[in-house]
CSV table of C-alpha atoms and ligand atoms in Angstrom, one decimal:
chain,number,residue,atom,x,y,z
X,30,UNK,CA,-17.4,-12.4,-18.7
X,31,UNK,CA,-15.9,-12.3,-15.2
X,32,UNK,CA,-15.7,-9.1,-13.0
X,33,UNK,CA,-12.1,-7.6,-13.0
X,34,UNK,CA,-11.0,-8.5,-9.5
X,35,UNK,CA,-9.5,-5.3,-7.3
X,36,UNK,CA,-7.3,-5.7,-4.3
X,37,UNK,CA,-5.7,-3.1,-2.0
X,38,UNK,CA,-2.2,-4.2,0.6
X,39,UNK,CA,-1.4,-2.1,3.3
X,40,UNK,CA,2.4,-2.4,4.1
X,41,UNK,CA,5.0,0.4,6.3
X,42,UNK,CA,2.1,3.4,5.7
X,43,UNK,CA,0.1,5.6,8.3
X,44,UNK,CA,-3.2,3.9,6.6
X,45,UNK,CA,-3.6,7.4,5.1
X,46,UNK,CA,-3.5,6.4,1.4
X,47,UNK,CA,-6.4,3.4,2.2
X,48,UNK,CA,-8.1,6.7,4.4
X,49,UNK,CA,-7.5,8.6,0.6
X,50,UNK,CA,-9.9,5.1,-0.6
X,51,UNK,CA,-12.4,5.4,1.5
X,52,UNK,CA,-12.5,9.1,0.9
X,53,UNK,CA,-14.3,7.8,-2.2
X,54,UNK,CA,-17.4,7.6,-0.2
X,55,UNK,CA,-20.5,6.4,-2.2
X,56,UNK,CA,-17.9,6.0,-5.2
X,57,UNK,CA,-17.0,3.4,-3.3
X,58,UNK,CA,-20.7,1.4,-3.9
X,59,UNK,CA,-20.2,2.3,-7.7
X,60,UNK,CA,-16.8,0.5,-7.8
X,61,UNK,CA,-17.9,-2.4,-6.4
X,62,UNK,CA,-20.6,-2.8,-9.1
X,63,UNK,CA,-17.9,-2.9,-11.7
X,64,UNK,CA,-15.3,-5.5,-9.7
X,65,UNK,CA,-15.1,-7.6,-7.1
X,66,UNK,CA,-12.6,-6.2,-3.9
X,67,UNK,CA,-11.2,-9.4,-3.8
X,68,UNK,CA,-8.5,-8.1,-0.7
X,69,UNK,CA,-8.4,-5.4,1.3
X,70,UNK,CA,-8.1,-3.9,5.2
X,71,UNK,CA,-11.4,-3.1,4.1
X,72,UNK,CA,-13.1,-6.6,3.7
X,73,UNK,CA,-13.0,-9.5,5.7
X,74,UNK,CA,-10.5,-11.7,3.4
X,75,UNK,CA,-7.8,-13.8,5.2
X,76,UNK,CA,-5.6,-14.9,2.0
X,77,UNK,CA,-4.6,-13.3,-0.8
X,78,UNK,CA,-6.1,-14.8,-4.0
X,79,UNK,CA,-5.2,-16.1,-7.3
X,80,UNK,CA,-5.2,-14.1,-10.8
X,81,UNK,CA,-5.9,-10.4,-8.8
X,82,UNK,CA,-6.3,-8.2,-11.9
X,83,UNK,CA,-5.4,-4.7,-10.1
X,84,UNK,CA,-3.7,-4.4,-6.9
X,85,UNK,CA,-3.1,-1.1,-5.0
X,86,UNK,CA,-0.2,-0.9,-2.1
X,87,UNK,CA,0.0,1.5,0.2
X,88,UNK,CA,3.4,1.7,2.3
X,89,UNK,CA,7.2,0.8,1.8
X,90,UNK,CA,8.5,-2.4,2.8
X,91,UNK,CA,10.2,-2.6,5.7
X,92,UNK,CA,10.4,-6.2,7.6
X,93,UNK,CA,10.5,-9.5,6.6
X,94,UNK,CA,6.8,-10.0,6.6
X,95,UNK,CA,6.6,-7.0,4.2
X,96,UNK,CA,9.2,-8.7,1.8
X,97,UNK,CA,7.1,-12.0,2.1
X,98,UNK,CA,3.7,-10.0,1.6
X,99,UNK,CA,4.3,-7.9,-1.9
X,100,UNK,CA,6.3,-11.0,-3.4
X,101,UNK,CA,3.3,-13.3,-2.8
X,102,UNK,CA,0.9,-10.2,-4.4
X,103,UNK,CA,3.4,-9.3,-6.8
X,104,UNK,CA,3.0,-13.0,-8.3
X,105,UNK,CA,-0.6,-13.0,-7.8
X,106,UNK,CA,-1.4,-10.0,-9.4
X,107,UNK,CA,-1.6,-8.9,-13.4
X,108,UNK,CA,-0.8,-4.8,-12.6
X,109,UNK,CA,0.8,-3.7,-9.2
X,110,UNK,CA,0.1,-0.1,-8.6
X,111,UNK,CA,2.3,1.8,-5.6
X,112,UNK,CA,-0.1,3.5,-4.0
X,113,UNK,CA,1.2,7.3,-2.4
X,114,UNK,CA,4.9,8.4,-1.6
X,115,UNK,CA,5.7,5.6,0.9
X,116,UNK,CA,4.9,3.1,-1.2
X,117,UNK,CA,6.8,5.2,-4.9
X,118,UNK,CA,9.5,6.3,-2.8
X,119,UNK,CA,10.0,4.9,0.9
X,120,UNK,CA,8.5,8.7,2.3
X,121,UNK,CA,8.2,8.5,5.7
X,122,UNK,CA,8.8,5.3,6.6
X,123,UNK,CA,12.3,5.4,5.2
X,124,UNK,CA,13.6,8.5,7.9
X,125,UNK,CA,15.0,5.6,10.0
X,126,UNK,CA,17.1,4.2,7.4
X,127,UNK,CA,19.6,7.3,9.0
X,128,UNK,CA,19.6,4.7,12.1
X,129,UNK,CA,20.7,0.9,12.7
X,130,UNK,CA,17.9,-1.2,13.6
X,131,UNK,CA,18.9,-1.6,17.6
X,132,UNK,CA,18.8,2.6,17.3
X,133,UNK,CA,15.3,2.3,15.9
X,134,UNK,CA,14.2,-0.3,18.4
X,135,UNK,CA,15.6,1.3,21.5
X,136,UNK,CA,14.3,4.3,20.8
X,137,UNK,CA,11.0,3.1,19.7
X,138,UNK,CA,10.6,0.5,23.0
X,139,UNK,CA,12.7,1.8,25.8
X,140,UNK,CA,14.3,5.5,25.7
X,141,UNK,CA,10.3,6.4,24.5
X,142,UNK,CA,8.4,5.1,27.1
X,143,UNK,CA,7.9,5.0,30.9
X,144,UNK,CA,7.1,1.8,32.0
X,145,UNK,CA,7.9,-1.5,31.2
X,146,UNK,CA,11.1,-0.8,28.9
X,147,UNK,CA,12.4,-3.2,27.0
X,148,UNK,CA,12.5,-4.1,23.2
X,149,UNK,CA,10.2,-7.4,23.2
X,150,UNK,CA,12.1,-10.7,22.2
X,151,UNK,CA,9.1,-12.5,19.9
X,152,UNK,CA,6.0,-11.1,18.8
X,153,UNK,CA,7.6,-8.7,16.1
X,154,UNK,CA,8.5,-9.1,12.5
X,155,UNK,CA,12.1,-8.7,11.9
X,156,UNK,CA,13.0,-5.3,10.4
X,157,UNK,CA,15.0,-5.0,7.4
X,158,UNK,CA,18.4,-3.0,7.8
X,159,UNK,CA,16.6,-0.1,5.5
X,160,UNK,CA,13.4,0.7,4.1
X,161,UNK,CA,12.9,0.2,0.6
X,162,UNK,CA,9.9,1.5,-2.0
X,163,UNK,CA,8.7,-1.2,-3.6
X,164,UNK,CA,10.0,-1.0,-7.1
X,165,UNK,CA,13.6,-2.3,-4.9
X,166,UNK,CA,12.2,-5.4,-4.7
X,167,UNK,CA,9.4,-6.2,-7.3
X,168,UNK,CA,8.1,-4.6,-10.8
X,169,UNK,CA,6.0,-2.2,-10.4
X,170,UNK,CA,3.5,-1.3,-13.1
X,171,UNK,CA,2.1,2.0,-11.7
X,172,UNK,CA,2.4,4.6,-9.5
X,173,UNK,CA,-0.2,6.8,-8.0
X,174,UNK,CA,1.8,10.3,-6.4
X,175,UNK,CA,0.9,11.9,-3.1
X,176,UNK,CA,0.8,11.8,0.7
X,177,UNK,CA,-1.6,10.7,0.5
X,178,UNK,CA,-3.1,10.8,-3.0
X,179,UNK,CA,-6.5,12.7,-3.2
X,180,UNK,CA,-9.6,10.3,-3.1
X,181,UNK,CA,-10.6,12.0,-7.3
X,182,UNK,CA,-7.3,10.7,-7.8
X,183,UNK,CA,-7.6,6.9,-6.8
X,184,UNK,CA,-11.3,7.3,-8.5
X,185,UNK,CA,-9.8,8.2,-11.5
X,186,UNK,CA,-6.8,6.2,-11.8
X,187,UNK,CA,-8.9,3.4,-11.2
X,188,UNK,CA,-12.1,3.7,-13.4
X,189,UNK,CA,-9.7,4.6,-16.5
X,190,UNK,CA,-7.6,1.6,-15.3
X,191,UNK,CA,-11.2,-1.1,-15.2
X,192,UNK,CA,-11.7,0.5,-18.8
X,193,UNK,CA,-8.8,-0.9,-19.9
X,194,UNK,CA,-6.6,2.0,-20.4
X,195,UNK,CA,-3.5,3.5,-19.1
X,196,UNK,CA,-4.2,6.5,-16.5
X,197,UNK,CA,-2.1,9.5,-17.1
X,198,UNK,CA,-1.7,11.4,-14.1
X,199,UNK,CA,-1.9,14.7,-15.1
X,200,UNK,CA,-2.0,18.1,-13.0
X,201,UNK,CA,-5.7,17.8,-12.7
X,202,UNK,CA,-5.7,13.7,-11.7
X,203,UNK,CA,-2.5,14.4,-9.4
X,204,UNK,CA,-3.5,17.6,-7.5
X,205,UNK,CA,-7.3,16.6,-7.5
X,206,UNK,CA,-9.9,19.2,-9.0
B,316,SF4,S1,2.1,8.2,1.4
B,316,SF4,FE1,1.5,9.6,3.1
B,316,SF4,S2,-0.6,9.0,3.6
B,316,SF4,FE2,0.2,7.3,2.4
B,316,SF4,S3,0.9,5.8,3.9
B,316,SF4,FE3,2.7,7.2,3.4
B,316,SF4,S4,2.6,8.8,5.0
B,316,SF4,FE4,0.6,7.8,5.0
């Protein structure tokens, strides 16, 4: 039988959540004996595959390239988990969405910085009028809570999930032990 294939996306997030991943330390060696990390900032893969069994995205989507990314993963992948509050609910990311995006990019490239002001004409993605969690734009199957979500939490949620069942995320999964 083949290994379950695992794959993590990192869109609008601090990295924290995939931080909250490697948190999982030698966990990490374990999980890899049970399925293949197929994608991840964490190994060296250029495309996302075919027929991903489990995919965990951290971060809310917020430019073009984001909307491009988790459609592509979303039709690649069997169960889509958002992975911490950016991701489940736009968090952080989504504070600008009080702004337009020539607010966000003048403040960002000229009114906070001291040389060299100007907002660059290529070289970026093109930001989306608001930042939206990811069940806005595809089905999402699960969601892991938190900012980020405690490292016995991911282990948890994704063991149970490798086993085949549903993770509940009780007090004890959510708040860690
Ligand atoms: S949920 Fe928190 S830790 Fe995760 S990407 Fe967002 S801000 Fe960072």
């Amino acid at each position: 039988m083949s290994r379950p294939k695992l794959a993590t996306l990192w869109l609008d997030g601090c990295s924290g959540c995939h931080m909250s991943i490697l948190d999982m330390d030698h966990r990490l060696l374990e999980l890899a004996e049970h399925a293949d990390i197929v994608y991840s900032p964490i190994v060296d893969t250029k495309e996302f595959p075919e027929d991903v069994d489990i995919t965990l995205v951290e971060g809310a989507i917020s430019t073009d390239e984001d909307v491009a990314k988790i459609k592509l993963v979303r039709s690649r992948t069997k169960i889509l988990v958002s992975l911490g509050d950016c991701a489940a609910t736009g968090n952080i990311p989504s504070m600008r969405n009080s702004f337009s995006t020539d607010e966000v990019l003048e403040r960002t490239f000229v009114e906070n910085t001291t040389t060299n002001s100007q907002v660059p004409d290529e070289g970026l993605p093109k930001l989306l009028d608001t930042v939206i969690p990811l069940h806005h734009l595809v089905k999402v199957d699960l969601t892991i809570p938190g900012c980020p979500p405690p490292a016995d939490v991911i282990w948890e949620f994704v063991t149970t999930l490798l086993k085949g069942k549903t993770p509940e995320l009780t007090i004890k999964t959510r708040f860690g032990k």
